[in-house]
């Protein structure tokens, strides 16, 4: 074997700009392409992220032109891609771009604030968006007015346990609310805004008629996390129905089953929060009956996370369904690595699909369920 002639040298700060990370892989509905977020350190020492496409032949090309684009999602028919962009840093919006390319247009017109997670409705007509509006006294206009008048920045009046977050800063009592956005007109309205919980999970029903929300509407949700509840919300009217009969306990990552007859969520029963008990995957009927713990017979924990550059450092559960609706695919940490596993929706043995010392991030599945996008 020939000796390498490459010369070793000291690492320089400029070398950091050569690192490229890929994350959040999303396979197109027809399984032919993968959309991903590509990020690197820019010349001004800022994080630069945009969307790229991996074609079926393995070729890679840039898809979006912004410097702060992320969370790319295919429309259900594969004709469009929506993504979050902070082109106006204090007013991030959701943009839409034809899958064939072209110029992206801003679909939403949210005021100053933060966009959390969002999802296309199965029929492609609406987006469900988690949005938190900036307090009126903390907006750019308010800051400009104070500067013009010579006024000082008002102090924060803290009366909530959750008022700031690393990487997010101070937000006081502002909270994320669930909004609906028309994918053609951009018209938007708030659908659900109960409680002071700092976050919540949601999912569209298969027929796009309602949304499932897991949240905590108690006065102090951080002190009473076992009061998490499941709600079904009509998309047209906003009528809220609470799912009763589900035991107390932490609940997150709420999803409808593919046939719309059951709801699934990750969590644990009882009042223990951060302790020794694993988070499991549960399933029940729409009325809360027939509760099943699909992973309780194992030592797997759905909120176990392996931190890497391929995904945000979150501790939430991530799972999806096979096309026939018979199996649930899950991604979680196990023995220092992250793995993909499957369990029958009706209950049964949990089977590991991946192994080895790697951080595997599960994206989504193609419409026929034959291909899944992953980052490792």
Coordinates of C-alpha atoms in Angstrom, one line a residue:
X1 CA 0.0 0.0 0.0
X2 CA 1.4 3.4 -1.0
X3 CA 2.2 5.9 1.8
X4 CA 0.0 9.0 2.0
X5 CA 1.9 12.1 0.9
X6 CA -0.6 14.5 2.6
X7 CA 1.2 16.8 5.1
X8 CA -0.2 17.3 8.5
X9 CA -0.8 20.8 9.8
X10 CA -2.4 22.6 12.7
X11 CA -6.1 23.1 12.7
X12 CA -7.1 26.8 12.1
X13 CA -10.4 28.6 12.9
X14 CA -11.1 28.8 9.2
X15 CA -11.3 25.0 9.1
X16 CA -14.6 25.2 11.0
X17 CA -16.1 26.7 7.9
X18 CA -15.4 23.4 6.0
X19 CA -17.7 21.3 8.2
X20 CA -21.0 20.6 6.5
X21 CA -24.0 19.0 8.3
X22 CA -27.1 17.4 6.9
X23 CA -30.3 16.9 8.9
X24 CA -34.1 16.4 8.7
X25 CA -34.3 14.1 5.7
X26 CA -37.6 14.0 3.9
X27 CA -38.3 11.5 1.1
X28 CA -40.8 12.7 -1.6
X29 CA -44.2 10.9 -1.7
X30 CA -43.2 8.9 -4.8
X31 CA -39.8 7.9 -3.2
X32 CA -37.7 9.4 -6.0
X33 CA -36.0 12.3 -4.1
X34 CA -34.8 13.3 -0.7
X35 CA -35.1 16.8 0.7
X36 CA -32.7 17.8 3.5
X37 CA -31.4 20.7 5.4
X38 CA -27.7 21.5 4.8
X39 CA -25.9 23.8 7.2
X40 CA -22.4 25.2 7.7
X41 CA -20.6 28.1 9.4
X42 CA -20.7 31.2 7.1
X43 CA -18.0 33.8 6.5
X44 CA -19.4 36.1 9.3
X45 CA -19.3 33.2 11.8
X46 CA -23.0 32.7 11.5
X47 CA -24.9 29.5 10.9
X48 CA -26.1 29.2 7.3
X49 CA -28.8 26.6 6.4
X50 CA -30.7 25.9 3.3
X51 CA -32.5 23.1 1.5
X52 CA -30.9 20.6 -0.9
X53 CA -32.3 17.9 -3.0
X54 CA -30.8 14.4 -3.5
X55 CA -31.9 12.9 -6.8
X56 CA -32.5 9.2 -7.4
X57 CA -29.1 8.9 -9.2
X58 CA -27.3 10.3 -6.1
X59 CA -26.7 13.7 -7.5
X60 CA -27.1 16.6 -5.1
X61 CA -28.2 20.2 -5.8
X62 CA -29.3 23.3 -3.9
X63 CA -33.1 23.8 -3.7
X64 CA -33.6 27.0 -1.7
X65 CA -31.6 30.2 -1.8
X66 CA -32.0 31.6 1.7
X67 CA -29.4 31.6 4.4
X68 CA -31.7 30.5 7.2
X69 CA -34.1 27.9 5.6
X70 CA -35.1 24.7 7.4
X71 CA -37.9 22.3 8.1
X72 CA -38.6 21.4 4.5
X73 CA -41.8 19.4 4.0
X74 CA -43.2 17.9 0.8
X75 CA -46.9 18.6 0.1
X76 CA -49.0 15.3 0.1
X77 CA -49.1 15.2 -3.7
X78 CA -45.4 16.0 -4.0
X79 CA -45.9 19.0 -6.2
X80 CA -44.8 21.6 -3.7
X81 CA -42.3 22.0 -0.8
X82 CA -43.0 24.2 2.2
X83 CA -40.2 25.4 4.5
X84 CA -39.5 27.7 7.4
X85 CA -37.3 30.7 6.6
X86 CA -36.0 33.6 8.7
X87 CA -35.2 35.9 5.8
X88 CA -36.6 38.6 8.0
X89 CA -34.9 37.5 11.2
X90 CA -37.6 38.7 13.6
X91 CA -40.5 37.6 11.4
X92 CA -39.9 34.0 10.2
X93 CA -42.5 32.8 7.7
X94 CA -43.4 29.6 5.9
X95 CA -42.5 29.7 2.2
X96 CA -43.7 27.5 -0.6
X97 CA -41.7 26.5 -3.6
X98 CA -42.8 24.3 -6.6
X99 CA -41.0 20.9 -6.5
X100 CA -39.8 21.6 -10.0
X101 CA -38.0 24.8 -8.8
X102 CA -38.5 28.5 -9.3
X103 CA -39.0 31.4 -6.9
X104 CA -40.2 30.7 -3.4
X105 CA -43.1 32.8 -2.1
X106 CA -44.0 33.6 1.5
X107 CA -47.3 31.8 2.3
X108 CA -47.7 33.1 5.8
X109 CA -47.7 36.6 7.2
X110 CA -47.2 36.1 10.9
X111 CA -46.2 39.1 13.0
X112 CA -42.9 39.1 14.9
X113 CA -42.5 35.8 16.7
X114 CA -41.3 32.2 16.5
X115 CA -42.6 29.4 14.3
X116 CA -42.4 26.0 15.9
X117 CA -43.4 22.8 14.2
X118 CA -46.0 22.7 11.4
X119 CA -47.6 20.1 9.1
X120 CA -49.5 19.9 5.8
X121 CA -53.0 18.5 6.1
X122 CA -53.4 15.2 4.2
X123 CA -55.6 16.8 1.6
X124 CA -52.9 19.5 1.1
X125 CA -55.4 22.4 1.6
X126 CA -54.2 23.6 5.0
X127 CA -51.1 23.9 7.2
X128 CA -51.3 23.5 11.0
X129 CA -48.7 25.8 12.5
X130 CA -47.4 26.3 16.0
X131 CA -46.6 30.0 16.4
X132 CA -45.7 32.2 19.3
X133 CA -46.1 36.0 18.9
X134 CA -43.6 38.4 20.4
X135 CA -45.0 40.6 23.2
X136 CA -46.0 44.0 21.9
X137 CA -43.5 45.7 24.1
X138 CA -40.6 43.7 22.8
X139 CA -41.1 44.1 19.1
X140 CA -38.7 45.9 16.7
X141 CA -41.2 48.8 16.4
X142 CA -41.4 49.2 20.2
X143 CA -37.6 49.2 20.4
X144 CA -37.4 51.9 17.7
X145 CA -40.0 54.0 19.5
X146 CA -38.1 53.8 22.8
X147 CA -34.8 54.7 21.1
X148 CA -36.5 57.7 19.4
X149 CA -38.1 58.8 22.7
X150 CA -35.0 58.1 24.8
X151 CA -36.9 55.6 26.9
X152 CA -35.2 52.7 28.6
X153 CA -36.0 49.0 28.0
X154 CA -38.8 47.9 30.4
X155 CA -37.9 45.2 32.9
X156 CA -39.2 41.7 32.5
X157 CA -42.1 40.9 34.9
X158 CA -41.8 37.2 35.5
X159 CA -44.8 35.4 36.8
X160 CA -44.4 32.1 35.0
X161 CA -41.9 29.3 35.8
X162 CA -41.1 29.0 32.1
X163 CA -39.9 32.3 30.7
X164 CA -36.7 31.7 28.8
X165 CA -34.8 29.0 27.0
X166 CA -31.3 28.5 25.8
X167 CA -31.1 29.4 22.1
X168 CA -34.4 31.1 22.4
X169 CA -33.9 33.8 24.9
X170 CA -36.5 35.5 27.0
X171 CA -40.1 35.3 26.0
X172 CA -41.9 35.9 29.3
X173 CA -45.5 34.7 29.3
X174 CA -45.8 34.4 25.4
X175 CA -46.8 30.9 24.4
X176 CA -47.1 28.9 21.2
X177 CA -50.6 28.6 19.8
X178 CA -52.0 26.4 17.1
X179 CA -52.9 28.2 13.8
X180 CA -54.4 27.0 10.5
X181 CA -53.2 28.5 7.2
X182 CA -54.9 28.1 3.8
X183 CA -52.2 26.8 1.4
X184 CA -53.6 28.8 -1.5
X185 CA -54.5 32.1 -0.1
X186 CA -52.3 32.2 3.0
X187 CA -55.3 33.2 5.2
X188 CA -54.7 32.2 8.7
X189 CA -56.6 31.8 12.0
X190 CA -55.9 30.6 15.5
X191 CA -57.5 27.2 16.2
X192 CA -56.3 26.4 19.7
X193 CA -54.8 28.5 22.4
X194 CA -55.6 27.1 25.8
X195 CA -53.3 27.0 28.7
X196 CA -49.7 28.2 29.5
X197 CA -47.9 25.0 28.6
X198 CA -44.6 26.0 26.8
X199 CA -45.1 23.4 24.0
X200 CA -47.5 20.9 22.7
X201 CA -47.7 18.2 20.0
X202 CA -50.4 17.8 17.3
X203 CA -51.3 15.7 14.3
X204 CA -53.9 15.8 11.5
X205 CA -56.5 13.2 11.2
X206 CA -56.2 11.1 8.0
X207 CA -59.4 12.8 6.5
X208 CA -58.1 16.3 7.4
X209 CA -61.3 17.0 9.4
X210 CA -59.7 17.4 12.8
X211 CA -56.4 17.7 14.8
X212 CA -55.2 15.8 17.8
X213 CA -53.4 17.8 20.4
X214 CA -51.5 16.7 23.5
X215 CA -50.9 19.5 26.0
X216 CA -51.4 20.6 29.6
X217 CA -54.0 23.2 30.4
X218 CA -53.5 23.3 34.1
X219 CA -52.4 26.6 35.8
X220 CA -48.8 25.5 36.4
X221 CA -48.1 22.8 33.8
X222 CA -44.4 22.5 34.8
X223 CA -45.5 21.6 38.4
X224 CA -48.2 19.2 37.3
X225 CA -46.9 17.4 34.2
X226 CA -49.0 14.4 34.9
X227 CA -52.1 16.5 33.9
X228 CA -51.2 16.3 30.2
X229 CA -54.4 15.6 28.2
X230 CA -55.4 14.7 24.7
X231 CA -57.9 16.9 22.7
X232 CA -59.6 16.4 19.3
X233 CA -60.2 19.7 17.6
X234 CA -62.5 20.2 14.6
X235 CA -60.6 22.0 11.9
X236 CA -63.6 24.0 10.5
X237 CA -65.3 25.0 13.8
X238 CA -62.6 24.7 16.4
X239 CA -64.9 22.6 18.6
X240 CA -62.8 20.9 21.2
X241 CA -63.4 17.4 22.6
X242 CA -61.3 16.0 25.4
X243 CA -60.4 12.4 25.2
X244 CA -61.4 10.9 28.6
X245 CA -60.5 7.7 30.3
X246 CA -56.7 8.0 29.7
X247 CA -54.7 7.7 32.9
X248 CA -52.8 10.6 34.4
X249 CA -49.2 11.0 33.1
X250 CA -46.9 12.8 30.8
X251 CA -48.0 12.7 27.1
X252 CA -46.3 13.8 24.0
X253 CA -45.9 13.1 20.2
X254 CA -49.6 12.5 19.7
X255 CA -50.6 10.8 16.4
X256 CA -53.6 9.3 14.7
X257 CA -53.3 5.8 13.4
X258 CA -53.4 5.6 9.6
X259 CA -57.0 4.4 9.7
X260 CA -58.0 7.2 12.1
X261 CA -59.5 4.8 14.6
X262 CA -56.9 5.0 17.3
X263 CA -54.6 7.6 18.8
X264 CA -51.0 7.0 19.8
X265 CA -48.8 9.0 22.2
X266 CA -45.5 8.7 24.0
X267 CA -45.4 9.1 27.7
X268 CA -45.6 7.4 31.1
X269 CA -48.3 6.7 33.6
X270 CA -48.3 8.2 37.0
X271 CA -46.9 11.4 38.5
X272 CA -43.2 10.7 38.1
X273 CA -41.6 13.2 35.7
X274 CA -37.8 13.0 35.3
X275 CA -37.1 9.8 37.2
X276 CA -36.2 6.2 36.5
X277 CA -39.2 5.1 34.4
X278 CA -38.9 4.9 30.6
X279 CA -41.3 6.7 28.3
X280 CA -43.4 4.2 26.4
X281 CA -45.6 4.2 23.3
X282 CA -49.3 4.0 24.1
X283 CA -52.3 3.4 21.9
X284 CA -56.0 3.8 22.6
X285 CA -59.4 4.2 20.9
X286 CA -60.7 7.7 20.0
X287 CA -62.8 7.7 23.2
X288 CA -59.8 6.8 25.4
X289 CA -60.7 3.2 25.9
X290 CA -58.7 0.1 25.2
X291 CA -55.4 1.6 26.3
X292 CA -52.4 -0.5 25.3
X293 CA -48.7 0.0 26.2
X294 CA -46.9 -1.1 23.1
X295 CA -43.4 -1.0 24.5
X296 CA -43.9 -1.5 28.2
X297 CA -42.6 -5.1 28.0
X298 CA -39.1 -3.8 27.0
X299 CA -36.4 -1.6 28.5
X300 CA -36.6 0.8 25.5
X301 CA -37.1 4.5 26.3
X302 CA -38.7 6.6 23.5
X303 CA -37.3 9.8 24.9
X304 CA -33.7 8.6 25.0
X305 CA -31.7 10.7 22.7
X306 CA -28.2 10.6 21.1
X307 CA -27.0 14.2 20.5
X308 CA -25.2 14.8 17.1
X309 CA -25.0 17.3 14.3
X310 CA -27.8 15.5 12.3
X311 CA -30.7 16.8 14.4
X312 CA -31.6 19.3 17.1
X313 CA -30.9 18.2 20.6
X314 CA -34.5 17.3 21.6
X315 CA -35.8 14.6 23.9
X316 CA -39.1 14.0 22.2
X317 CA -40.3 10.7 20.7
X318 CA -40.3 10.2 17.0
X319 CA -42.2 7.5 15.2
X320 CA -44.2 6.8 12.0
X321 CA -46.3 4.1 10.4
X322 CA -45.9 1.7 7.6
X323 CA -48.2 2.2 4.6
X324 CA -50.5 -0.7 5.6
X325 CA -50.9 0.8 9.1
X326 CA -49.9 -2.5 10.7
X327 CA -46.4 -1.5 12.1
X328 CA -45.1 1.5 14.0
X329 CA -41.5 2.6 13.2
X330 CA -39.6 4.3 16.1
X331 CA -36.3 5.9 16.6
X332 CA -34.6 6.1 20.0
X333 CA -31.3 5.9 21.9
X334 CA -30.1 2.4 22.9
X335 CA -26.7 1.5 24.4
X336 CA -25.1 4.8 23.3
X337 CA -26.4 4.8 19.8
X338 CA -29.7 5.7 18.2
X339 CA -31.6 2.9 16.4
X340 CA -34.7 2.4 14.3
X341 CA -37.1 -0.2 15.6
X342 CA -40.6 -1.5 14.7
X343 CA -43.5 -2.8 16.8
X344 CA -46.9 -4.1 15.6
X345 CA -49.7 -1.5 16.1
X346 CA -51.8 -4.3 17.6
X347 CA -49.0 -5.1 20.1
X348 CA -46.2 -7.6 20.0
X349 CA -42.4 -8.0 19.8
X350 CA -40.2 -4.9 19.3
X351 CA -37.7 -5.6 16.5
X352 CA -34.5 -3.5 16.0
X353 CA -34.0 -2.6 12.3
X354 CA -30.6 -0.9 12.7
X355 CA -27.6 -1.5 14.9
X356 CA -24.0 -0.4 15.4
X357 CA -22.3 2.7 16.8
X358 CA -24.1 5.4 14.9
X359 CA -26.5 8.3 15.4
X360 CA -29.4 7.5 13.1
X361 CA -32.1 10.2 12.6
X362 CA -35.4 8.9 11.1
X363 CA -37.1 11.2 8.6
X364 CA -40.3 10.2 6.9
X365 CA -41.6 7.4 4.6
X366 CA -42.6 7.5 1.0
X367 CA -46.4 7.2 0.2
X368 CA -46.1 3.5 -0.5
X369 CA -44.1 2.9 2.7
X370 CA -41.2 1.2 0.8
X371 CA -38.6 3.9 1.4
X372 CA -37.6 5.8 4.5
X373 CA -35.3 8.8 4.7
X374 CA -32.6 8.6 7.4
X375 CA -29.4 10.6 8.4
X376 CA -26.5 8.8 10.1

